[in-house]
Tab-separated table of C-alpha atoms in Angstrom:
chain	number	residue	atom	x	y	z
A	184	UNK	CA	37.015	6.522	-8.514
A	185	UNK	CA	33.869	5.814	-9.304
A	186	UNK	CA	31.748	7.397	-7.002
A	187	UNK	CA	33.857	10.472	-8.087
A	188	UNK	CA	32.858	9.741	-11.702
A	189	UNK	CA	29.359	9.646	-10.839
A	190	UNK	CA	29.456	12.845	-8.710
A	191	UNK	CA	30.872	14.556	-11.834
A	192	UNK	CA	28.196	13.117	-13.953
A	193	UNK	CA	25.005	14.640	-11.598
A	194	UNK	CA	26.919	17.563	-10.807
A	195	UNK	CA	27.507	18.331	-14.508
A	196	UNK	CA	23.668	17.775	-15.420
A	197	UNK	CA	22.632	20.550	-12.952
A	198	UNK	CA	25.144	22.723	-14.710
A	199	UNK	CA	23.238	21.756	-18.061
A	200	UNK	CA	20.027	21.682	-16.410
A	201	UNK	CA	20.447	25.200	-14.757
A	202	UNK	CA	21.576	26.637	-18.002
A	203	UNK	CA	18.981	25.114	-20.147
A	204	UNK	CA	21.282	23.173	-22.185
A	205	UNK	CA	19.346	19.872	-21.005
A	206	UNK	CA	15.959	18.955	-20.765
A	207	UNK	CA	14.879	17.281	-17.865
A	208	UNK	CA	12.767	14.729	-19.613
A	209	UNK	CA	16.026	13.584	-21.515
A	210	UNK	CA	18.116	14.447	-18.542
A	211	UNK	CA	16.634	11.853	-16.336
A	212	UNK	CA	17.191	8.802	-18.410
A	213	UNK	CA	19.900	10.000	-19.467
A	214	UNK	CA	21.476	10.007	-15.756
A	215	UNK	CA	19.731	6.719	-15.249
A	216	UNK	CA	22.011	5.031	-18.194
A	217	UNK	CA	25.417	6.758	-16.810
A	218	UNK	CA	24.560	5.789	-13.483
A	219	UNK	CA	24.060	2.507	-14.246
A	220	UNK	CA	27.417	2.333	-16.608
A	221	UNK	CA	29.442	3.797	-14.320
A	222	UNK	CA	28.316	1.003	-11.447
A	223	UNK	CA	29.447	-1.442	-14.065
A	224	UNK	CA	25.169	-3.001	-14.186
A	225	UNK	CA	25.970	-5.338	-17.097
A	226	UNK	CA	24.017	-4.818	-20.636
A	227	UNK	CA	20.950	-6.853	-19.656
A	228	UNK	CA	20.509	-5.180	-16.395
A	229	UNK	CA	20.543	-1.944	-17.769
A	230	UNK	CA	18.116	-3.197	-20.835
A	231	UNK	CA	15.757	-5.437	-18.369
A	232	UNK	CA	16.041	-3.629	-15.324
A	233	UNK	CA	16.803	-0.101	-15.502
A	234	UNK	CA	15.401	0.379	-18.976
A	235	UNK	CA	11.835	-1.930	-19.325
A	236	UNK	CA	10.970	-2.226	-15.576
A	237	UNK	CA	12.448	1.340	-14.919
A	238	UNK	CA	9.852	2.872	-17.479
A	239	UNK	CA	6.814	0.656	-15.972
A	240	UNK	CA	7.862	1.766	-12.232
A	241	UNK	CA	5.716	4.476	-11.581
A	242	UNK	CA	2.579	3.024	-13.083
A	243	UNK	CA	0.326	3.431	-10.499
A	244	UNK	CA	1.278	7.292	-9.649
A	245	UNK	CA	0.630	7.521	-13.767
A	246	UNK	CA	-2.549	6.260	-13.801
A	247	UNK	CA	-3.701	8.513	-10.906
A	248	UNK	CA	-2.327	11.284	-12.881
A	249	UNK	CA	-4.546	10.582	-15.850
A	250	UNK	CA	-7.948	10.230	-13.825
A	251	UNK	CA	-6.761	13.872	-12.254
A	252	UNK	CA	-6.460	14.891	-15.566
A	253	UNK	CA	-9.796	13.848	-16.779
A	254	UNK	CA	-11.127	15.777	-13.901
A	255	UNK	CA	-9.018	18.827	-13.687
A	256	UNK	CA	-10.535	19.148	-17.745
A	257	UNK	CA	-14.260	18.323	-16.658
A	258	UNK	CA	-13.707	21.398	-14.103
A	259	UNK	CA	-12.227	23.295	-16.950
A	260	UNK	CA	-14.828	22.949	-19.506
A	261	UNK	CA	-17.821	23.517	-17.123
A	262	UNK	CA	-16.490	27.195	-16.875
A	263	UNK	CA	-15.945	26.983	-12.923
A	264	UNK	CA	-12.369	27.930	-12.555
A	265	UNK	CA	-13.791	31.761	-14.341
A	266	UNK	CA	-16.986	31.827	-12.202
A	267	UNK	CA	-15.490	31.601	-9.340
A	268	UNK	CA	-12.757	34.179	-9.844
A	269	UNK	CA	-14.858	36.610	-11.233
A	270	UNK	CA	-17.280	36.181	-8.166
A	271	UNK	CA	-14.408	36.265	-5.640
A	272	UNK	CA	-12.895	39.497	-7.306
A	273	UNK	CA	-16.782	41.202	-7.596
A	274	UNK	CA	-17.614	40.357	-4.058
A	275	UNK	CA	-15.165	41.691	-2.361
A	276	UNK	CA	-14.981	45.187	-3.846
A	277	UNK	CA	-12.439	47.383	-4.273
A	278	UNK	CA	-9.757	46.219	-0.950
A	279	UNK	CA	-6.799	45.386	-3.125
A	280	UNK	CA	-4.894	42.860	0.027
A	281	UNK	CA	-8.011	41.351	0.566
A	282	UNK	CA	-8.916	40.956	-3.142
A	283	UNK	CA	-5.554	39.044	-3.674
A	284	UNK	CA	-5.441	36.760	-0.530
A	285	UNK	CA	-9.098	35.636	-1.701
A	286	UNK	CA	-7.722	34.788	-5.453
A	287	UNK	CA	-4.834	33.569	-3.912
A	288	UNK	CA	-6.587	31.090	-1.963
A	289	UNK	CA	-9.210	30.335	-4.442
A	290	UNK	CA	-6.040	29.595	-6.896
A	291	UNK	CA	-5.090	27.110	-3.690
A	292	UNK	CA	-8.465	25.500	-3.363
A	293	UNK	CA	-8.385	25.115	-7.655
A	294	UNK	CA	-5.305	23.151	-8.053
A	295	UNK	CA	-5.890	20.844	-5.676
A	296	UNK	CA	-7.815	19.332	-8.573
A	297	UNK	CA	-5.862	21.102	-11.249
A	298	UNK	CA	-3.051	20.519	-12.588
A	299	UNK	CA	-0.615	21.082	-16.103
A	300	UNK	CA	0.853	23.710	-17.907
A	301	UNK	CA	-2.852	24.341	-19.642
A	302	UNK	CA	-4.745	24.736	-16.294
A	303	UNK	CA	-2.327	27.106	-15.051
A	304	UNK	CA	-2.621	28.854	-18.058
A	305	UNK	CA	-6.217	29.000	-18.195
A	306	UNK	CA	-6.313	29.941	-14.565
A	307	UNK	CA	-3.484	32.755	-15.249
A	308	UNK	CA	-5.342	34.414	-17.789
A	309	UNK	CA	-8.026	35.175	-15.640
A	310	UNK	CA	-6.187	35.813	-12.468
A	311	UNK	CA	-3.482	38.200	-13.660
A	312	UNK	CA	-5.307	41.007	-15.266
A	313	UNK	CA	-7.705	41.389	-12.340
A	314	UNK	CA	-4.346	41.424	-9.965
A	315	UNK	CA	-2.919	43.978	-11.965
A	316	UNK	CA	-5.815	46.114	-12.224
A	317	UNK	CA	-5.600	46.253	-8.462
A	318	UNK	CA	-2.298	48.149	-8.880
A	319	UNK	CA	0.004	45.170	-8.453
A	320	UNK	CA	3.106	44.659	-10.014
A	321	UNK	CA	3.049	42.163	-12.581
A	322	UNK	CA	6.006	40.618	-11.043
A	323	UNK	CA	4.226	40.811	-7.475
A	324	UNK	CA	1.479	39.259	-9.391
A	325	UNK	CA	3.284	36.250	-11.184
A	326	UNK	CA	4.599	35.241	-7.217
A	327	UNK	CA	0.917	35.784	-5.821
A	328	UNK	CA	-0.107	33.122	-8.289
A	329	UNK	CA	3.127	30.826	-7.076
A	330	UNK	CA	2.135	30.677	-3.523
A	331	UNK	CA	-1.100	29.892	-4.456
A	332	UNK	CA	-0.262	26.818	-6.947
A	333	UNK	CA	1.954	25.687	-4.417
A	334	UNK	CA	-0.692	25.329	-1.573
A	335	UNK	CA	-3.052	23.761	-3.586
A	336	UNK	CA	-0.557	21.452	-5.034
A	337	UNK	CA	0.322	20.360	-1.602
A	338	UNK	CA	-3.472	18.990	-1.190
A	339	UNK	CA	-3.278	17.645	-4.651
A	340	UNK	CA	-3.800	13.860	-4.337
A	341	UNK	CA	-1.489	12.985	-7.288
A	342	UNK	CA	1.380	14.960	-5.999
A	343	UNK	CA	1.321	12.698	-2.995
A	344	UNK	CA	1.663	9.128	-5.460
A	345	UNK	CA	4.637	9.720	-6.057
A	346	UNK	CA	5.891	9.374	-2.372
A	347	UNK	CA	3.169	7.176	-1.288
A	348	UNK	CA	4.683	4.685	-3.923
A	349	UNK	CA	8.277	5.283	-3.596
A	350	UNK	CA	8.377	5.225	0.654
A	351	UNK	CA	5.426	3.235	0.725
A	352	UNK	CA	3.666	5.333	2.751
A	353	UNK	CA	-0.321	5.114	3.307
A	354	UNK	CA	-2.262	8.332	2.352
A	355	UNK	CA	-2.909	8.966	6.380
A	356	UNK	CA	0.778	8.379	7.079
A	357	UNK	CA	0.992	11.905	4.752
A	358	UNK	CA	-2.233	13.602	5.238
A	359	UNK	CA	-1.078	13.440	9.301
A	360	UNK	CA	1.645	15.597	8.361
A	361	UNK	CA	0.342	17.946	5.301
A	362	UNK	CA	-2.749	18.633	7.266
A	363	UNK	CA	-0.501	20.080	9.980
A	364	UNK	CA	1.831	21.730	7.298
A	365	UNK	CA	-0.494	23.677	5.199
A	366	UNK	CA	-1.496	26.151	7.886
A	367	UNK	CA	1.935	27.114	8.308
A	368	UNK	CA	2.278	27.513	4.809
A	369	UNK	CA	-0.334	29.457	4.336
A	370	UNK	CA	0.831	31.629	6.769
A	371	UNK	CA	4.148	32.470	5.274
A	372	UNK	CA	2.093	32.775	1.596
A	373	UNK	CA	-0.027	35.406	3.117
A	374	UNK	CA	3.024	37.404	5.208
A	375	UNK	CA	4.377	37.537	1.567
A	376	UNK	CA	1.215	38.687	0.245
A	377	UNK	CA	0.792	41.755	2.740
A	378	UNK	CA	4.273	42.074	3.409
A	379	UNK	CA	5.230	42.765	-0.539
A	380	UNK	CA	1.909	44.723	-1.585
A	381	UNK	CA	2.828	47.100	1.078
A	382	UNK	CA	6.554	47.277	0.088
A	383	UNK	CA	5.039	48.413	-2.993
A	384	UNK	CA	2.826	51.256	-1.411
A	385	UNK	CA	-0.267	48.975	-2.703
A	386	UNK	CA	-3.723	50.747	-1.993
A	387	UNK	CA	-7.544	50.364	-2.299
A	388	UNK	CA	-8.238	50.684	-6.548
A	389	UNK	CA	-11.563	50.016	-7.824
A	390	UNK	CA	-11.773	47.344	-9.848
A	391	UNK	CA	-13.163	47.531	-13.239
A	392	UNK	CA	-13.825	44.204	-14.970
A	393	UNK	CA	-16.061	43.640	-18.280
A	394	UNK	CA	-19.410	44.673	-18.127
A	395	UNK	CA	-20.285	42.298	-20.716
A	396	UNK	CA	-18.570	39.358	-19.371
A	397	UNK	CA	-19.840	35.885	-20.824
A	398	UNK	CA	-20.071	34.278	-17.498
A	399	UNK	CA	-21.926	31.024	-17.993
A	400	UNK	CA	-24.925	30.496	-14.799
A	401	UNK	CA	-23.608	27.394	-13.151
A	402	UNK	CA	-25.999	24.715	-11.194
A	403	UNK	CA	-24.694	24.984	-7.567
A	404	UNK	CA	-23.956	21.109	-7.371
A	405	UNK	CA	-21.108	21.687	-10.617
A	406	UNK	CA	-19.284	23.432	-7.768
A	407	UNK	CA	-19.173	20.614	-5.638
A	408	UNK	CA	-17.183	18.966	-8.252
A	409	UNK	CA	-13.554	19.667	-7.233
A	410	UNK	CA	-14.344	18.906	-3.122
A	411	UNK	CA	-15.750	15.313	-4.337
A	412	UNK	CA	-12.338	13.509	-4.220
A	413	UNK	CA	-11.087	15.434	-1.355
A	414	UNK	CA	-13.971	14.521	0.536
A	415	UNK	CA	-14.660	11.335	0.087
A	416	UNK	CA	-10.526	10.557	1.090
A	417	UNK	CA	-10.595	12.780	3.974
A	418	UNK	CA	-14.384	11.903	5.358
A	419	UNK	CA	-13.872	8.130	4.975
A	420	UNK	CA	-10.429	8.287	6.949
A	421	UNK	CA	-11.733	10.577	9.642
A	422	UNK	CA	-15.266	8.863	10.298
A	423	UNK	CA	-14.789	5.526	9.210
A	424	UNK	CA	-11.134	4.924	9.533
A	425	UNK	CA	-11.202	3.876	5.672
A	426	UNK	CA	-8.655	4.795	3.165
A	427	UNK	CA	-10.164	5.145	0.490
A	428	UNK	CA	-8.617	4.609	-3.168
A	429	UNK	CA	-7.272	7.978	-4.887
A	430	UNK	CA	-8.758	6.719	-8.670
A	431	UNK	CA	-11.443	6.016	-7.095
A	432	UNK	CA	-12.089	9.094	-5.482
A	433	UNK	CA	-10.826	11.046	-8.365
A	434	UNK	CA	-13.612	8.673	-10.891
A	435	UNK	CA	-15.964	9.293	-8.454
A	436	UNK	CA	-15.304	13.523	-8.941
A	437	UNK	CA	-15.150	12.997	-12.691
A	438	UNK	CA	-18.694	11.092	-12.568
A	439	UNK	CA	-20.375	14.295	-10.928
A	440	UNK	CA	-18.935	16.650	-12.613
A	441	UNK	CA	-20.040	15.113	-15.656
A	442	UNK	CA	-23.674	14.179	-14.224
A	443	UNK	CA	-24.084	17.683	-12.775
A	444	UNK	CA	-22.243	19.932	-15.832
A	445	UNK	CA	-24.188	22.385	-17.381
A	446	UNK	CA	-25.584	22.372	-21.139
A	447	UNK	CA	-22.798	24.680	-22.275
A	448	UNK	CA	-20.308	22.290	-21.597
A	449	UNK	CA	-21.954	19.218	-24.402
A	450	UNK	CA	-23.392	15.962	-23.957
A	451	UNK	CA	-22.320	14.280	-21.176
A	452	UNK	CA	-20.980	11.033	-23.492
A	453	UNK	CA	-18.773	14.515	-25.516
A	454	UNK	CA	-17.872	15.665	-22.022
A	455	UNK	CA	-16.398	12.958	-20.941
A	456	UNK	CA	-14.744	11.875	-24.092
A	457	UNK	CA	-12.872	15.272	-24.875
A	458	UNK	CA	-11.934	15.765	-21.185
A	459	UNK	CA	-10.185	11.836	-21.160
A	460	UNK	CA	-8.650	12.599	-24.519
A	461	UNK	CA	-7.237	16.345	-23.607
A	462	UNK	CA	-6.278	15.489	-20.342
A	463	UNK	CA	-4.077	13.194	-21.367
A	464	UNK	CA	-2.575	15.215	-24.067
A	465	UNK	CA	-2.490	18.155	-21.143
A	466	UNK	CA	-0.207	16.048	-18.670
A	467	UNK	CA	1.900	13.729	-21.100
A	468	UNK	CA	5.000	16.385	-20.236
A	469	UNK	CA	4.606	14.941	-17.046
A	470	UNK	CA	4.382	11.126	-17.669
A	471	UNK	CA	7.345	11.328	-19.679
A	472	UNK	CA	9.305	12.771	-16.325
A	473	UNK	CA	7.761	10.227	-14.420
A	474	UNK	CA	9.148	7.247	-16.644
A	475	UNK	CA	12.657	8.902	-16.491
A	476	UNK	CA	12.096	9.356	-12.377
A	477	UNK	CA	11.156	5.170	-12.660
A	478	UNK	CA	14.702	4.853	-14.450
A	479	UNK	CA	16.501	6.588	-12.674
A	480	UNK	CA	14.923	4.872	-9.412
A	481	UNK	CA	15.335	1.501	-10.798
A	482	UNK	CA	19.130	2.695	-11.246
A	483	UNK	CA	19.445	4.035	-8.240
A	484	UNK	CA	18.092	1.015	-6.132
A	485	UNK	CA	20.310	-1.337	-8.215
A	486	UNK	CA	22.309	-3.609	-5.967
A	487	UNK	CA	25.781	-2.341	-7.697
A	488	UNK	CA	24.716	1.602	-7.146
A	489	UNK	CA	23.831	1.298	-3.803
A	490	UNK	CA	26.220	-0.474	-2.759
A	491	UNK	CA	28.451	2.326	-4.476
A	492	UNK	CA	26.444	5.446	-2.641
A	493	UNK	CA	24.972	3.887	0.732
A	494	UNK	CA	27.961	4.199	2.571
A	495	UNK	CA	29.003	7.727	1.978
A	496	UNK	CA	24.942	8.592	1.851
A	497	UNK	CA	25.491	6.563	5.557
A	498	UNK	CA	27.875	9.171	6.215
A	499	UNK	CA	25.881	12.652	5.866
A	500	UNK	CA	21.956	11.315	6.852
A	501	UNK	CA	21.066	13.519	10.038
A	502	UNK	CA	20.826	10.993	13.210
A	503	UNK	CA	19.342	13.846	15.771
A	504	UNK	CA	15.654	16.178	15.524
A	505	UNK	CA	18.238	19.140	15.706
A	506	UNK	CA	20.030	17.826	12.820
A	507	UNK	CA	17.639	17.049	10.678
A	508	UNK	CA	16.441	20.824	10.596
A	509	UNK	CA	19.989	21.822	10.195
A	510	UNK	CA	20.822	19.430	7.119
A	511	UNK	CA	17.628	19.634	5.355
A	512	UNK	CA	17.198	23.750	5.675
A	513	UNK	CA	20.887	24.280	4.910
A	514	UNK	CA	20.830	22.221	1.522
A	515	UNK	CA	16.740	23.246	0.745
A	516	UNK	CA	18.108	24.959	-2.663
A	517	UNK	CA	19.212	21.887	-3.913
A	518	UNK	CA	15.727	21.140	-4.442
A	519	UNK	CA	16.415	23.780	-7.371
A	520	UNK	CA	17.102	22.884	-10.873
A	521	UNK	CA	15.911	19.090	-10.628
A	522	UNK	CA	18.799	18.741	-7.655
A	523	UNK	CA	19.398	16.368	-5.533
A	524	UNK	CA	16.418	17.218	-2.653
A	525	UNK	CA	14.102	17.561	-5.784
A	526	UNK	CA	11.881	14.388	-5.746
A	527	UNK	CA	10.798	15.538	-9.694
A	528	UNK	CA	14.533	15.515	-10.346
A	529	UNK	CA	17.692	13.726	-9.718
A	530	UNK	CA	16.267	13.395	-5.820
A	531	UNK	CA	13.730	11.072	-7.322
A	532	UNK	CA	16.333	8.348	-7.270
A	533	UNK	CA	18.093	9.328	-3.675
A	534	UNK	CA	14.778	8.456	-1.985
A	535	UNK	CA	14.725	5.506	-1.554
A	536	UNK	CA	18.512	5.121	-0.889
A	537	UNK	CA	17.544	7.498	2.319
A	538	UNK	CA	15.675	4.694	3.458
A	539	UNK	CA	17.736	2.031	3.374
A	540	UNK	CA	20.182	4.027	5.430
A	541	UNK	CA	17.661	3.583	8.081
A	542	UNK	CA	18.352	7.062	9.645
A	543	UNK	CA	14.989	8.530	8.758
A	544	UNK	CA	11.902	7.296	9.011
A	545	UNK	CA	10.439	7.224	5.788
A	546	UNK	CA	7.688	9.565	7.096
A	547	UNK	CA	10.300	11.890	8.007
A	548	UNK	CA	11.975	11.498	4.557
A	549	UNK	CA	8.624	12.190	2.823
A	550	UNK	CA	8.485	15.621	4.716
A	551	UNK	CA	12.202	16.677	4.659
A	552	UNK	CA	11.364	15.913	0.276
A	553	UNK	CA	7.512	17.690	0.894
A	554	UNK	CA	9.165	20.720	3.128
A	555	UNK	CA	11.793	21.885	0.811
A	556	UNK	CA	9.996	20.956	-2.409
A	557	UNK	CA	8.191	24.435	-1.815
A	558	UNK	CA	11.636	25.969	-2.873
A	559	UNK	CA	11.467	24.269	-6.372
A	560	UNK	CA	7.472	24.539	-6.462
A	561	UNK	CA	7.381	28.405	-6.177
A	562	UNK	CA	10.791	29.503	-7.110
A	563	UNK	CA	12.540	27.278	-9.630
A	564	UNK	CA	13.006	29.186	-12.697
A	565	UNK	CA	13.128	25.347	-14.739
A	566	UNK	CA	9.948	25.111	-13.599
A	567	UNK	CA	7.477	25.517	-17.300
A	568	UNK	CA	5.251	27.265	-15.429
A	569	UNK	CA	7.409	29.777	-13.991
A	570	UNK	CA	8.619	30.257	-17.676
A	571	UNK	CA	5.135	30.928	-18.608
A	572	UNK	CA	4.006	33.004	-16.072
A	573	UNK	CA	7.413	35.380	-16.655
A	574	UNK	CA	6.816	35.497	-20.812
A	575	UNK	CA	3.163	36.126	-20.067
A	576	UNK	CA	4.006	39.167	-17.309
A	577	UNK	CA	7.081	39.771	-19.517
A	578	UNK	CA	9.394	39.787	-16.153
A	579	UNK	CA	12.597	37.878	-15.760
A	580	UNK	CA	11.946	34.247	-14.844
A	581	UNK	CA	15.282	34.917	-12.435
A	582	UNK	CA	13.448	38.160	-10.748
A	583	UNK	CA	10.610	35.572	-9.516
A	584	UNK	CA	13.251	33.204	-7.678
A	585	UNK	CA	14.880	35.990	-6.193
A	586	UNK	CA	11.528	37.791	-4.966
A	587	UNK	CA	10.270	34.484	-3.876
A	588	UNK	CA	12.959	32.547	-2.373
A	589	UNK	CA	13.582	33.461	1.081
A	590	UNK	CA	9.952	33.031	1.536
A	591	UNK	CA	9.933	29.693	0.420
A	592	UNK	CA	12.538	28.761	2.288
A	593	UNK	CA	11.294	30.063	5.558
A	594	UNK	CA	8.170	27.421	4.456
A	595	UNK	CA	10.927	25.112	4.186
A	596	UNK	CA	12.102	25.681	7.745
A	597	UNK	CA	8.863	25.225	9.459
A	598	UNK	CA	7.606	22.486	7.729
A	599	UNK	CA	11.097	20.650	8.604
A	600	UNK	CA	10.797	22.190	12.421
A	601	UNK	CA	7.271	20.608	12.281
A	602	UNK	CA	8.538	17.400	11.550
A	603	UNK	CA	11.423	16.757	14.018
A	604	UNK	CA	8.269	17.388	16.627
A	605	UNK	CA	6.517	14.703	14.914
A	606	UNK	CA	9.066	11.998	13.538
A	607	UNK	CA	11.507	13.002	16.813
């Protein structure tokens, strides 16, 4: 009875959740509190445990969060993110494919620093008209920009706390299997690229872009900024066998960029200040999910619940390489609408459950979550940024999952064929 209850409950909050009656950032807690009624946690488990150590659960994926903040605003304000788009688009002429596979990839190489609502809008603004003074559809254009935030978001070093904490994984356990998963979604992001732009009869159109554009003259070591973190993690583990510390790394990119940042950009004490201070106004949306995720896990992981949802979760956990592709690629679009595969959703509490069924390694968990995450990354119309980048184009927020998702989902199937070869 009461595991029926409780599917009720989750079911009925993707209803809500798909048709914008519910927010996710009251959603989650909200879930977290029925979850743990309907177990029967008594009042000062729910207050202690779900509630006060729930909220504090995620601190160290918050905290790495706010340093990429910091940094993602010291890129911002140096005037980078424009500089190099501009350049990119001027470069390479008037080829309209190759014009939009290089701002697609510079989009990829961008947020794996960047990240919020305002970098993607600051990043959009330039991107988009250049895209659609190529000829491209503005809805062609809004997806371009999806595939490209979703690569680079898949490097992002933040985006991998969550899973790192959660699984306890170590940042080699998952750069051994991103590193091996980004080239094969890259190819299906640029398939969709040339496969769409010629569905739309897209030819060469000579770009025209502002002859008296207020490009700022950058010193070449500013540049260097966003590769700091990255290369300091991935040079230390591959030369020294060191992993080193993701705040550090990031503190160590927001140091440069503010040593190196040109005059236009303030004093380096104002620098520093106003990108600490807006970055963490520019990412609180996201803090606030990740205390309700911390509920909802503490909830979750409570004796009562699992002993309510192992068994049937015993049930349905693939055993076999053959079905683990199966079950994962079948169910991807439950990663949709803060589902149940959605590790920034309701999956966010099934995680760890997964584990304790102890028919998936958890490295094989973290890339079933990773793999069909790109469904939810590029296509999930709850998704702010998808809202924004629709309102912006003026398209329908729907039009972009449907033009995206078999794509994404074809991601999803090769990233979960990838890792029955390794986990299997």
């Amino acid at each position: 009875m009461r595991l029926a209850l409780l599917a009720l409950v989750y079911s009925g909050a993707v209803v809500l959740m798909y048709r914008r009656r519910l927010n996710t950032l009251i959603g989650l807690p909200v879930l977290a509190l029925l979850t743990g009624l309907i177990a029967g946690i008594p009042a000062e488990g729910l207050l202690k445990d779900v509630i006060t150590d729930g909220a504090l659960r995620l601190h160290n994926p918050i905290i790495v969060i706010l340093f990429g903040a910091a940094l993602a605003e010291i890129v911002k304000r140096t005037g980078l993110v424009e500089v190099l788009i501009r350049n990119t688009a001027e470069f390479l002429g008037d080829r309209t494919t190759l014009i939009a596979t290089f701002l697609m990839l510079i989009i990829a190489v961008l947020f794996t620093v960047l990240s919020g609502l305002g970098a993607i809008v600051m990043v959009g603004s330039v991107v988009f008209p250049i895209l659609i003074s190529l000829g491209i559809s503005k809805l062609l254009a809004g997806c371009i920009f999806l595939f490209g935030l979703s690569l680079g978001g898949m490097l992002n070093l933040f985006n991998w706390s969550l899973y790192s904490d959660v699984l306890k994984l170590s940042q080699s356990e998952i750069f051994h299997y991103v590193l091996r998963f980004f080239p094969l979604a890259l190819l299906v992001s640029v398939a969709f690229l040339f496969i769409e732009i010629r569905r739309e009869g897209g030819s060469s159109f000579k770009l025209a872009l502002p002859t008296d554009d207020p490009r700022p003259k950058l010193p070449f070591l500013v540049f260097l900024t966003p590769l700091v973190p990255v290369a300091l993690l991935f040079g230390s583990k591959l030369i020294y066998g060191y992993d080193f510390p993701i705040i550090a790394a990031m503190f160590a990119g927001i140091v440069w960029g503010t040593l190196f940042a040109p005059r236009a950009a303030g004093s380096k004490a104002q620098l520093l200040t106003r990108s600490m201070v807006d970055g963490v106004s520019s990412v609180a949306p996201a803090i606030v999910l990740m205390v309700g995720i911390g509920m909802l896990l503490k909830a979750v992981a409570h004796p009562q619940v699992s002993a309510l949802l192992l068994p049937t979760l015993q049930g349905v956990m693939p055993t076999s390489a053959l079905g683990y592709v199966g079950f994962f690629t079948l169910l991807a679009p439950l990663a949709l609408y803060r589902g149940p595969l959605n590790i920034w959703g309701m999956g966010s509490g099934l995680v760890a459950l997964m584990k304790d069924t102890g028919s998936l390694p958890a490295a094989a968990i973290m890339a079933a979550l990773l793999s069909v995450g790109q469904i939810q990354g590029i296509s999930d119309p709850t998704n702010t940024y998808n809202v924004w980048i629709a309102n912006y184009l003026g398209v329908d927020v729907v039009k972009i999952l449907r033009k995206t998702l078999l794509y994404a989902w074809l991601m999803a199937l090769l990233g979960l064929g990838l890792a029955a070869a390794l986990y299997y």
